[in-house]
Coordinates of C-alpha atoms in Angstrom, one line a residue:
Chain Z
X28 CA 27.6 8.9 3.0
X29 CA 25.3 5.6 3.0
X30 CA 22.5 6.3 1.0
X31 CA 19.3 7.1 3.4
X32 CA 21.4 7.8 6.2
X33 CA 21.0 11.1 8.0
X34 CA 23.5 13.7 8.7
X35 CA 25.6 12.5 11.5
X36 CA 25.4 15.9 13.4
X37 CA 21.1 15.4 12.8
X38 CA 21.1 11.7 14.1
X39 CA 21.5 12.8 17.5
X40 CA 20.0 16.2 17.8
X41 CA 16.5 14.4 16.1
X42 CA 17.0 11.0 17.8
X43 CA 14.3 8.6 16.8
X44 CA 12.8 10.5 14.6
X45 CA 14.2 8.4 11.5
X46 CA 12.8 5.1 13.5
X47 CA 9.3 6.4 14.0
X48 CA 9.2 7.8 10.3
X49 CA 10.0 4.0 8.9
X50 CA 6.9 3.1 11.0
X51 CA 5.0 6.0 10.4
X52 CA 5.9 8.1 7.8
X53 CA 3.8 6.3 5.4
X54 CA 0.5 6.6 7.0
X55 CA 1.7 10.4 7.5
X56 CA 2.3 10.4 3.6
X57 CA -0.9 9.0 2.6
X58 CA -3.1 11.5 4.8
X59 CA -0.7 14.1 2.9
X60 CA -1.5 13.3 -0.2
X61 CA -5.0 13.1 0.3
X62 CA -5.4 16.7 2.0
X63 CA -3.1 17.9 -0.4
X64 CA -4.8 16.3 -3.9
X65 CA -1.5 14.4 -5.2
X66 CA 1.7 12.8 -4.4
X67 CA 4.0 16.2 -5.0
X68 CA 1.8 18.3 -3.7
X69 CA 1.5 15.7 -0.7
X70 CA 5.0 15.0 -0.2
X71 CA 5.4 19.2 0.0
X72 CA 3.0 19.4 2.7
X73 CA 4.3 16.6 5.0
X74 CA 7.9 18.1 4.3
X75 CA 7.0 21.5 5.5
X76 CA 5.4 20.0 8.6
X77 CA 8.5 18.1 9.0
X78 CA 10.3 21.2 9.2
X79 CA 8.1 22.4 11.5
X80 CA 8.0 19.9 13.7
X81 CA 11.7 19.8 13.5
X82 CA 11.8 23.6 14.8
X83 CA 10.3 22.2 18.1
X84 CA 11.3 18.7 18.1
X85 CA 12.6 19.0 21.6
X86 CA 9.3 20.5 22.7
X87 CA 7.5 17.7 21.0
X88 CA 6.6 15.7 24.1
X89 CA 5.6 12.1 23.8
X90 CA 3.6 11.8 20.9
X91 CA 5.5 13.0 17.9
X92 CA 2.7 11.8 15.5
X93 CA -0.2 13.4 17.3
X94 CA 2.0 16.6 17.0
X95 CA 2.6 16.0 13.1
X96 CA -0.7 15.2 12.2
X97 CA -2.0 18.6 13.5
X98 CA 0.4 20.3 12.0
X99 CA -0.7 18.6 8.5
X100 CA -4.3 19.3 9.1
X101 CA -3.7 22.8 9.6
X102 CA -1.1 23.4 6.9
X103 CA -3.8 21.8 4.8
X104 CA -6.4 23.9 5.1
X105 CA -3.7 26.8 4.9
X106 CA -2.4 26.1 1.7
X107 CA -5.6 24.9 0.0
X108 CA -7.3 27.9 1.4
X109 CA -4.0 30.4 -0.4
X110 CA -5.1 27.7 -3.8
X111 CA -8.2 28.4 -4.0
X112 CA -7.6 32.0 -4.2
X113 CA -5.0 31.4 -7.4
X114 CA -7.4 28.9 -9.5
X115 CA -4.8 28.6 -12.5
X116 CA -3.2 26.0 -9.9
X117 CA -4.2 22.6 -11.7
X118 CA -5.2 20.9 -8.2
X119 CA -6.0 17.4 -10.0
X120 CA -2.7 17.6 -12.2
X121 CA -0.3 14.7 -10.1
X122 CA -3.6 12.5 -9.7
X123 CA -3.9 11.1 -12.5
X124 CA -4.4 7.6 -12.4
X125 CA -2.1 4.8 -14.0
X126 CA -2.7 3.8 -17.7
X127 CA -4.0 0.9 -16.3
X128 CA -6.9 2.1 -14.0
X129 CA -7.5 4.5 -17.4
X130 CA -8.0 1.5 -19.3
X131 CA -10.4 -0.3 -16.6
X132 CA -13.0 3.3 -17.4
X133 CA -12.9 4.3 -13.8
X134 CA -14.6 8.2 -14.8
X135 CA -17.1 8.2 -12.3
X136 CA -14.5 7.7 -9.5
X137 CA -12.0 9.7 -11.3
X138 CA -14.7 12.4 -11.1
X139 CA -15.4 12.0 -7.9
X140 CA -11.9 12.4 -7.3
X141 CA -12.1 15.7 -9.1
X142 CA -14.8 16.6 -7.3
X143 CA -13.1 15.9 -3.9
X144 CA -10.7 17.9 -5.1
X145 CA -12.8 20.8 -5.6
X146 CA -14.2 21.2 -2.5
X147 CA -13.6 23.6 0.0
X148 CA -10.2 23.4 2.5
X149 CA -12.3 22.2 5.3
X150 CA -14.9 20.4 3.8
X151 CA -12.2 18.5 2.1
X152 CA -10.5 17.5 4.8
X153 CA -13.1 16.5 7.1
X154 CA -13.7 13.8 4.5
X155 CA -10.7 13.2 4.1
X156 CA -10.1 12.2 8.0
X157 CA -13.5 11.0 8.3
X158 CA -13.4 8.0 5.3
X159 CA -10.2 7.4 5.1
X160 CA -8.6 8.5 8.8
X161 CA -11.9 6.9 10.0
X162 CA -11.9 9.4 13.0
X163 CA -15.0 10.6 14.5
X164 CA -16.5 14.3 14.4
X165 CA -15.5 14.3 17.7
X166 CA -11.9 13.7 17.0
X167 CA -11.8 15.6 13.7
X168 CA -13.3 18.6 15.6
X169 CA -10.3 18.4 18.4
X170 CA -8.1 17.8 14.8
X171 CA -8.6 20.8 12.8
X172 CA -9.9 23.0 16.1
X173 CA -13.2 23.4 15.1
X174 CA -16.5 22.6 16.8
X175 CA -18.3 19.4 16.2
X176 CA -21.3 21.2 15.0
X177 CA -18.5 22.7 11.9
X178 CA -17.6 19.3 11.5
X179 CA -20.9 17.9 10.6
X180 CA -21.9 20.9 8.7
X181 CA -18.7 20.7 6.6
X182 CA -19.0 16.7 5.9
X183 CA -22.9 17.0 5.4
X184 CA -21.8 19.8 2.4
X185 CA -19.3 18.2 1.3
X186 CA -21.2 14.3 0.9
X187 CA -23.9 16.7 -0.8
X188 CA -21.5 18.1 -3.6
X189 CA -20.1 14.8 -4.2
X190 CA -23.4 13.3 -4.4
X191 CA -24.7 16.0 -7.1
X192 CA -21.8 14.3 -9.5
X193 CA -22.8 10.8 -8.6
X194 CA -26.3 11.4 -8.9
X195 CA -25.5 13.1 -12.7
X196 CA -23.6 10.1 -13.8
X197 CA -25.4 8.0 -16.3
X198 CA -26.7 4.0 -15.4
X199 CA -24.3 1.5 -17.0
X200 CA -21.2 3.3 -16.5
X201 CA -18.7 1.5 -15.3
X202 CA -17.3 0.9 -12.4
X203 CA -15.3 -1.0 -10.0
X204 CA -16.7 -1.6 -7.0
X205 CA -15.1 -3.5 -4.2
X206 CA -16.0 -7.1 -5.0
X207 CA -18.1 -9.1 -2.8
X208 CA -19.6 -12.7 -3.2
X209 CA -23.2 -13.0 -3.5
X210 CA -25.2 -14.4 -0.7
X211 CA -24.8 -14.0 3.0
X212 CA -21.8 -14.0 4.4
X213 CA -20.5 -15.9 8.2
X214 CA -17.1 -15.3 10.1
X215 CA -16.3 -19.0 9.2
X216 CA -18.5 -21.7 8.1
X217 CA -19.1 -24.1 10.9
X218 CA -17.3 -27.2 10.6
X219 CA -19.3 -30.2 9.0
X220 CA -20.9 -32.1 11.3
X221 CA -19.1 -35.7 12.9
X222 CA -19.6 -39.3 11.0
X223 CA -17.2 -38.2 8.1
Chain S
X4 CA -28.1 2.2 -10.9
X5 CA -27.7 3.9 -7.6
X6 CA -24.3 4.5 -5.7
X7 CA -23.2 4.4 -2.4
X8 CA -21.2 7.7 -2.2
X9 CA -19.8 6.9 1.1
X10 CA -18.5 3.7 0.2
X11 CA -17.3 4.8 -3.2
X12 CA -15.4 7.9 -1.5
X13 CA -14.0 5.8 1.1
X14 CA -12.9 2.9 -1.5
X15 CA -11.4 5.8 -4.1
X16 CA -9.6 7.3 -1.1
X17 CA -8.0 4.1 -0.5
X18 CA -7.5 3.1 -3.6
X19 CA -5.1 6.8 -4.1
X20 CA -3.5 5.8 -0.6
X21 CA -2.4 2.7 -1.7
X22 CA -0.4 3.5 -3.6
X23 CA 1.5 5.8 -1.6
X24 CA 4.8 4.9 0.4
X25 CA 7.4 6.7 3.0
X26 CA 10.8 6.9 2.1
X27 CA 13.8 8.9 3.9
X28 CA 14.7 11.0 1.0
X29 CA 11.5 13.0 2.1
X30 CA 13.1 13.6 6.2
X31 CA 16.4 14.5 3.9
X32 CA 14.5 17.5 2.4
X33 CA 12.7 18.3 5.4
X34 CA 16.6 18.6 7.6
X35 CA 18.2 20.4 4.6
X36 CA 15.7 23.0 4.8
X37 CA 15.8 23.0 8.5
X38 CA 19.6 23.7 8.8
X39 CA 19.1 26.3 6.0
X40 CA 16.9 28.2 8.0
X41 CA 19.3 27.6 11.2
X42 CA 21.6 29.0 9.0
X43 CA 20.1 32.1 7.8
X44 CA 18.8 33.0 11.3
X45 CA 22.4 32.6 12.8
X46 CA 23.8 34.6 10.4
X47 CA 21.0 37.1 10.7
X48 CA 21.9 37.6 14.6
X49 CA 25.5 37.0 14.2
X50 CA 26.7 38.1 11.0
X51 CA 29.6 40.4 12.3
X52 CA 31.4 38.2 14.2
X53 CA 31.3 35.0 12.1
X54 CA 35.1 34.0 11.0
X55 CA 36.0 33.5 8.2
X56 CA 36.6 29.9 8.3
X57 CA 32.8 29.6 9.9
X58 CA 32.0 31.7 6.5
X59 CA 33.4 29.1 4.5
X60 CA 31.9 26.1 6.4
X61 CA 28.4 27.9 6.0
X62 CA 28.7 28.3 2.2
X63 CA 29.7 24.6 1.9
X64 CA 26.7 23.4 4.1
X65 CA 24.4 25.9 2.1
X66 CA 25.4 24.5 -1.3
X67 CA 24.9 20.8 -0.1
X68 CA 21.8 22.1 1.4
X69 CA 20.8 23.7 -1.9
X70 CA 21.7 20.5 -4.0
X71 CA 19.8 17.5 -1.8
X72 CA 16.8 20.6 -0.5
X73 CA 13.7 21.0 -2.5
X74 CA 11.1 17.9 -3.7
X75 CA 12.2 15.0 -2.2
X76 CA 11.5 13.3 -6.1
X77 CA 14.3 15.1 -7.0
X78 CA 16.6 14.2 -4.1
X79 CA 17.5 10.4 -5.8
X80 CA 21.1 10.3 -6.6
X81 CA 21.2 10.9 -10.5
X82 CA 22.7 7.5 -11.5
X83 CA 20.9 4.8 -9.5
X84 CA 22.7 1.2 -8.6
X85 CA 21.6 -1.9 -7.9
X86 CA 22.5 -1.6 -4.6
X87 CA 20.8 1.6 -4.3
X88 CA 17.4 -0.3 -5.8
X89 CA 17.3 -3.3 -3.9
X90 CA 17.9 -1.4 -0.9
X91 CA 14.6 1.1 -1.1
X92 CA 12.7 -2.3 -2.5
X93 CA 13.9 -3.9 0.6
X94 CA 12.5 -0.6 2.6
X95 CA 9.6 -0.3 1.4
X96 CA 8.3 -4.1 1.7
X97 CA 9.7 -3.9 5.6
X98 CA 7.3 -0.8 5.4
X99 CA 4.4 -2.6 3.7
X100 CA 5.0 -6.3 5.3
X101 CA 1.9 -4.4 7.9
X102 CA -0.5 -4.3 4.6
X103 CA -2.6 -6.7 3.1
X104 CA -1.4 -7.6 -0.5
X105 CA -3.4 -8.6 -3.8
X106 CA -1.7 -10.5 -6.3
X107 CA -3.4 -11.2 -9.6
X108 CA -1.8 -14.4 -11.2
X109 CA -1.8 -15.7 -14.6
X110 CA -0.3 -19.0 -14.8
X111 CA 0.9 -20.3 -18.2
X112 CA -1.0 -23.7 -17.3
X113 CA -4.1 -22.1 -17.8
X114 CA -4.6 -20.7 -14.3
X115 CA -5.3 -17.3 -12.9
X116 CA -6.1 -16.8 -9.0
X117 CA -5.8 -13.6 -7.1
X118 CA -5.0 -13.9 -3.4
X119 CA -5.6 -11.1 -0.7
X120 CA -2.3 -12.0 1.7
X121 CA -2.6 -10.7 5.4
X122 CA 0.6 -11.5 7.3
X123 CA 0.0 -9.3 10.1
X124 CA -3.0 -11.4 10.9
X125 CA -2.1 -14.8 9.6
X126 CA -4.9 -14.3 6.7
X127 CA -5.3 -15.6 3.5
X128 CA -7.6 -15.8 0.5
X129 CA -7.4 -17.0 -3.3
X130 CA -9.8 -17.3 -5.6
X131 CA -9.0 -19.8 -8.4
X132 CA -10.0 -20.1 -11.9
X133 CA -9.1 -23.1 -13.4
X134 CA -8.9 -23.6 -16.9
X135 CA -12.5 -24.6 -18.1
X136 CA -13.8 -24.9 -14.5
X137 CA -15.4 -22.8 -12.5
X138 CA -14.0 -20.5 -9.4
X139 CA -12.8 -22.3 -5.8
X140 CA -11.9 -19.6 -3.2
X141 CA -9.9 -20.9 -0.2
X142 CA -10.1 -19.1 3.0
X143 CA -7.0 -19.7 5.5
X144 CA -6.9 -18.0 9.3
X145 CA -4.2 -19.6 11.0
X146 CA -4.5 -23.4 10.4
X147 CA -8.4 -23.2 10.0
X148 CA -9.3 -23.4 6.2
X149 CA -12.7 -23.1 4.8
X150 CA -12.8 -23.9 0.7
X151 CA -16.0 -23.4 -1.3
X152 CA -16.3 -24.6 -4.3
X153 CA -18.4 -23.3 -7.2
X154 CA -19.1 -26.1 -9.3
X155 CA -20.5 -28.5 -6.7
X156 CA -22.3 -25.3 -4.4
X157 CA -20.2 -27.0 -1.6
X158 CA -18.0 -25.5 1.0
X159 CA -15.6 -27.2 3.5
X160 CA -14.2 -26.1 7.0
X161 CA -11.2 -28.2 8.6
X162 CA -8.6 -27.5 11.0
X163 CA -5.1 -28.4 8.9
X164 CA -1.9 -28.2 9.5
X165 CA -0.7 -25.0 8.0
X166 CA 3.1 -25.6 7.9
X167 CA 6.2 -24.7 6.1
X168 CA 8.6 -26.7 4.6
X169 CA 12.1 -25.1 5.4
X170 CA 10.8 -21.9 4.0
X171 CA 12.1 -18.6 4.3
X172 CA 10.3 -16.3 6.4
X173 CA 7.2 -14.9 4.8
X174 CA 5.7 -17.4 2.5
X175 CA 3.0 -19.1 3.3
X176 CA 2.3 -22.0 2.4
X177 CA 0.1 -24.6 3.4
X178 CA -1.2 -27.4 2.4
X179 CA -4.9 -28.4 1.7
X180 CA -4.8 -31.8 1.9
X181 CA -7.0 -33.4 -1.1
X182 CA -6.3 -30.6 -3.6
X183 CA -2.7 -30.7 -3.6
X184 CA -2.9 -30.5 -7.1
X185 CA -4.7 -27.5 -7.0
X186 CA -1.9 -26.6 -5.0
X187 CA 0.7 -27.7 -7.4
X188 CA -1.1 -26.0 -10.3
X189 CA -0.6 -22.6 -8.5
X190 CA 2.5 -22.9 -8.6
X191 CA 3.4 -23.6 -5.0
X192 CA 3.2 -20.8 -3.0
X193 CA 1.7 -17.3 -2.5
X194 CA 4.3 -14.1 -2.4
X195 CA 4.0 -12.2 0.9
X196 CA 5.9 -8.9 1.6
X197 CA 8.5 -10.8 3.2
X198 CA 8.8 -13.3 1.2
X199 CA 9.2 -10.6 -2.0
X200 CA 12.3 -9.2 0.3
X201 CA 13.8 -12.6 0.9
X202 CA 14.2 -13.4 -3.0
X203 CA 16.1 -10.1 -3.0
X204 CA 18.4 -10.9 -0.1
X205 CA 18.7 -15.0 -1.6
X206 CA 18.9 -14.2 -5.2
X207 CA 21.2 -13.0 -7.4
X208 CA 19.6 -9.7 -9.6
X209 CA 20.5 -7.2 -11.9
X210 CA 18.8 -3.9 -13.0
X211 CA 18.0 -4.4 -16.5
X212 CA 16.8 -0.7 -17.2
X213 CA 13.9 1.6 -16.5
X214 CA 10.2 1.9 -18.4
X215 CA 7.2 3.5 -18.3
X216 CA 4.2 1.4 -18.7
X217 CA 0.7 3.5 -19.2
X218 CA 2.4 6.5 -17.8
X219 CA 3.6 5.0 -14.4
X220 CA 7.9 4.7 -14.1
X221 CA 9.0 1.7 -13.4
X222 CA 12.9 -0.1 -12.7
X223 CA 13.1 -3.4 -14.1
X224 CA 14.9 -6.0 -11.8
X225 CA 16.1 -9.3 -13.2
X226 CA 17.7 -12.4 -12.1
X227 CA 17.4 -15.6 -10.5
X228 CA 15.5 -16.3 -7.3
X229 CA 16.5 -19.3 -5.4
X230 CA 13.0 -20.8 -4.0
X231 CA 12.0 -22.7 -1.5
X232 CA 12.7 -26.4 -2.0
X233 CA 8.2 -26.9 -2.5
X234 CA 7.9 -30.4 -2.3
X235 CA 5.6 -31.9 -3.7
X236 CA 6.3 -29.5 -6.2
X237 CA 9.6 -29.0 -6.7
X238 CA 11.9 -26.0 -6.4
X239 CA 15.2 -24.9 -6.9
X240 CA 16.4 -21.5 -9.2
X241 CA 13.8 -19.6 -11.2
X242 CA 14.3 -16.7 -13.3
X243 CA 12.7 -14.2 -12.0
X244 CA 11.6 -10.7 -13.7
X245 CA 10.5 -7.9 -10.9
X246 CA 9.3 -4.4 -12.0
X247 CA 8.9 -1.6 -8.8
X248 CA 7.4 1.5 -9.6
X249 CA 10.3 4.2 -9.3
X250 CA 8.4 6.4 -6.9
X251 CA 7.3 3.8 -3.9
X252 CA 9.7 1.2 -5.1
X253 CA 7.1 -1.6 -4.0
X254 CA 6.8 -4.7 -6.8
X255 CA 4.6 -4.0 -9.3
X256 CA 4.3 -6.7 -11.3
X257 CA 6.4 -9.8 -12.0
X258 CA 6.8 -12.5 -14.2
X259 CA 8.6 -15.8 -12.6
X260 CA 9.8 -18.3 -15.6
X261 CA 8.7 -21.9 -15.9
X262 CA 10.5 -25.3 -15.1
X263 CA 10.1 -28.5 -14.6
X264 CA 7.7 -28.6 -11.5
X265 CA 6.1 -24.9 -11.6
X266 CA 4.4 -23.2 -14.3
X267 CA 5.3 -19.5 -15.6
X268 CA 3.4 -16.9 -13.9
X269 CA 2.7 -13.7 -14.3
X270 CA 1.6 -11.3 -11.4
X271 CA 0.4 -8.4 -10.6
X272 CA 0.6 -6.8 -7.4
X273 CA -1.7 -4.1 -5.2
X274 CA -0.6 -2.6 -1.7
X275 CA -3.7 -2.0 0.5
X276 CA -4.2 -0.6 3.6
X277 CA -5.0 -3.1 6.4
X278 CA -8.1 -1.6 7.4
X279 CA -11.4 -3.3 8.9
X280 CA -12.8 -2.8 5.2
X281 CA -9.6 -4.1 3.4
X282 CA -9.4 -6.9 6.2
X283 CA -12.8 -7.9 5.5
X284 CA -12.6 -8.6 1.9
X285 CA -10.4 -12.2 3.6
X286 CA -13.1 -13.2 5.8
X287 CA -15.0 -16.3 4.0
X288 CA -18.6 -15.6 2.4
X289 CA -20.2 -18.3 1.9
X290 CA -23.3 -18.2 -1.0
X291 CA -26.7 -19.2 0.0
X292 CA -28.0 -22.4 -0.8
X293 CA -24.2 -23.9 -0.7
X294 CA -23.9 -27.3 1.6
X295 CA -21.6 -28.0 4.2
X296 CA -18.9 -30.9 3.1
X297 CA -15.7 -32.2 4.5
X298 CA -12.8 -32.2 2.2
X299 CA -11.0 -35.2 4.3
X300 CA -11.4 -37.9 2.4
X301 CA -12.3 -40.9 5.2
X302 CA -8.8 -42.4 6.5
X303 CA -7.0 -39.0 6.5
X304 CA -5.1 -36.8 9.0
X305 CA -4.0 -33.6 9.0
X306 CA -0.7 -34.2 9.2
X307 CA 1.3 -32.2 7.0
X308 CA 2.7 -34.6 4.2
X309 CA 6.2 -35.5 4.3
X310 CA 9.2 -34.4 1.6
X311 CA 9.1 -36.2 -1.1
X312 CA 5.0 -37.0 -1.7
X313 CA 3.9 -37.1 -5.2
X314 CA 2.4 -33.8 -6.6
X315 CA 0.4 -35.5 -8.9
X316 CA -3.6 -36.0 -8.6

């Protein structure tokens, strides 16, 4: 059997789904992880949507991503929801960051990180689809079900937690910021004038 | 010091992201489980009338269900080949040849750049250090190419001919006419996605083992890379060292040995999104107070030069 290949009797009962995951799958995968706080815990969650989605697949009509995303939000705030009732579950455990981004003294985003972490299932993941999905509140309302006025209540708490471990961190700590030259900036610098 | 903690949330999020990457051995999991469940529910319903050859069937499938189900991490086949390697590299650049790279170079000339590569919108950005000097970013967007220049608080915009010489699909290169020695001290060319998977498919690479650097798994991948013939600055083989991390299998860092016409240089690489934020770090930014220049000397075209110019300032 050729490595990566699916089962023969799946290939047609699931057909295209192996094409649009090789398109898609890893934007799916990143949104897991995020929800879910780290790679395992992320690839868990888009695997049991998977399932589900699989379950249906011939109900799925048109828009097998649309599908699969809601079924990710949801699970998300499921699960984190059953975690936060059993706190001995180390949520930050698979996020730890390479020896290298250690070594560059990233703590204040490694705590925000934490703090992210921390936050309540839906709180969470309104973040979550808000700065890194960069959907609206009115599109994060329609994706997790929930009214727009949840949606800004929930990101409004949530900016304010992570803004309490900001605001404690001390000046002159580190950090990498995205770089930026100083000085204005322009699309592109007109080209010198004629008479060269 | 205040921060921004929108931006710094949105950057952090992206930051974790990019390092994450599809792969099929997660759909694997997700159909084994499937056809378990298939399987318990049919035998639920129809558990007195299965035969006994459909017994045995649904013990075999349930076993090879049991063996590739569960974490997709652990679904890798236990011994893992070259073939087996190259292949998932191969897969995940197709996957990531949509992202923006960053490549952070040291070159054994005394050079270091890092380059923001954009192939999905024919973008392009390195700044360079040169050894002593101080930094010169280049800006490419299709054949337009803006170049400021630190020491002088110049900055140049020209319409060139950004053109490949007979390469493989993927690199870019171009040439900026009156720094070709620049050119030539960065060793020729900028890795793309693509052009990463066409060494693989061109050259001829072994697995030289596995390691863990600062905690993150990595296969080591050795060989020889055939490369683009660069003229003016030579090309042929080049011993190429490639290390993936195990999990994404994208290129983390690589070192590419030294000859005659290119320096050694050693690279790091970063997968990012290609968002309006990550898309933006490629647009030029000129500083205040900079003037406006033409790097043309008088007398020049922009006709690409022809094989066989000198590399040589």
């Amino acid at each position: 059997m050729p490595e990566g290949a699916p089962l023969v009797s799946d290939a047609h009962q699931f057909a295209g789904l192996e094409g649009f995951l090789a398109d898609r799958g890893t934007a799916l995968l990143r949104t897991a992880v995020l929800l879910a706080g780290g790679r395992e815990a992320g690839e868990d969650l888009l695997q049991l949507a998977l399932e589900r989605a699989l379950r249906r697949w011939h109900r799925v009509d048109g828009d097998p991503e649309a599908y699969l995303r809601r079924t990710l939000y949801h699970l998300a705030v499921d699960r984190w929801r059953w975690r936060m009732r059993h706190p001995e579950v180390d949520l930050m455990a698979d996020v730890a960051d390479s020896g290298r981004d250690l070594a560059e003294q990233v703590d204040l985003r490694q705590a925000l990180a934490q703090a992210l972490a921390l936050l309540p299932a839906r709180q969470r993941a309104v973040l979550v689809l808000r700065y890194f999905e960069e959907l609206t509140e009115a599109e994060i309302a329609t994706a997790l079900g929930c009214s727009a006025g949840a949606v800004k209540s929930a990101a409004a708490r949530g900016l304010q937690r992570l803004r309490v471990v900001v605001a404690s961190w001390e000046p002159g700590a580190s950090f990498v910021g995205t770089g930026s030259a100083s000085g204005p900036s322009a699309p592109w610098p007109s080209a010198p004038s004629a008479g060269r | 010091m205040t921060f921004d903690v929108e931006e710094l949330l949105a950057a952090e999020l992206d930051r974790r992201a990019s390092k994450v990457t599809w792969h099929p051995a997660l759909l694997d999991g997700a159909l084994a489980r499937h056809r378990q469940q298939n399987l318990r529910r049919r035998a639920a319903v129809g558990a007195a009338t299965i035969s006994l050859a459909a017994a045995v069937l649904a013990v075999a499938v349930a076993v090879a269900a049991a063996i590739s189900s569960g974490r997709a991490a652990s679904s890798r086949p236990s011994v893992q080949t070259l073939a087996y390697v190259v292949n998932r590299v191969r897969s995940a650049l197709g996957a990531a040849g949509a992202e923006i790279l960053e490549v952070h170079s040291r070159l054994s000339n005394g050079w270091s750049y890092t380059a923001w590569v954009d192939p999905a919108a024919g973008n392009l950005r390195i700044d360079t250090n040169p050894p002593g000097g101080s930094p010169v970013r280049y800006y490419a967007s299709g054949s337009q190419v803006a170049i400021v220049k630190y020491e002088t608080k110049t900055y140049s915009s020209e319409q060139v001919d950004v053109y490949a010489l007979g390469q493989p699909p993927g690199w870019i290169l171009f040439s900026l006419l009156g720094v070709s020695a620049t050119w030539g001290d960065l060793g020729g060319s900028i890795p793309s996605a693509a052009a990463i998977r066409h060494q693989l498919d061109v050259g001829k690479f072994r697995l030289a083992g596995a390691e863990t650097v600062n905690g993150q798994r990595l296969l080591h991948l050795r060989g020889v890379g055939k490369l683009p013939e660069l003229r003016p600055v030579g090309g042929g083989y080049r011993a190429i060292d490639m290390w993936v991390d195990a999990a994404t299998f994208l290129p983390v860092t690589s070192v590419t040995g030294g000859g005659p016409y290119a320096p050694r240089i050693e690279s790091t690489f970063t997968w990012l999104r290609a968002t309006p934020r990550n898309r933006a770090v490629l647009a030029p930014e000129v500083p205040t107070g900079f003037q406006s220049v033409s790097i043309l000397p008088p007398g020049l075209t922009t006709q690409a030069p022809t094989p066989g110019d000198s590399a040589s300032p």
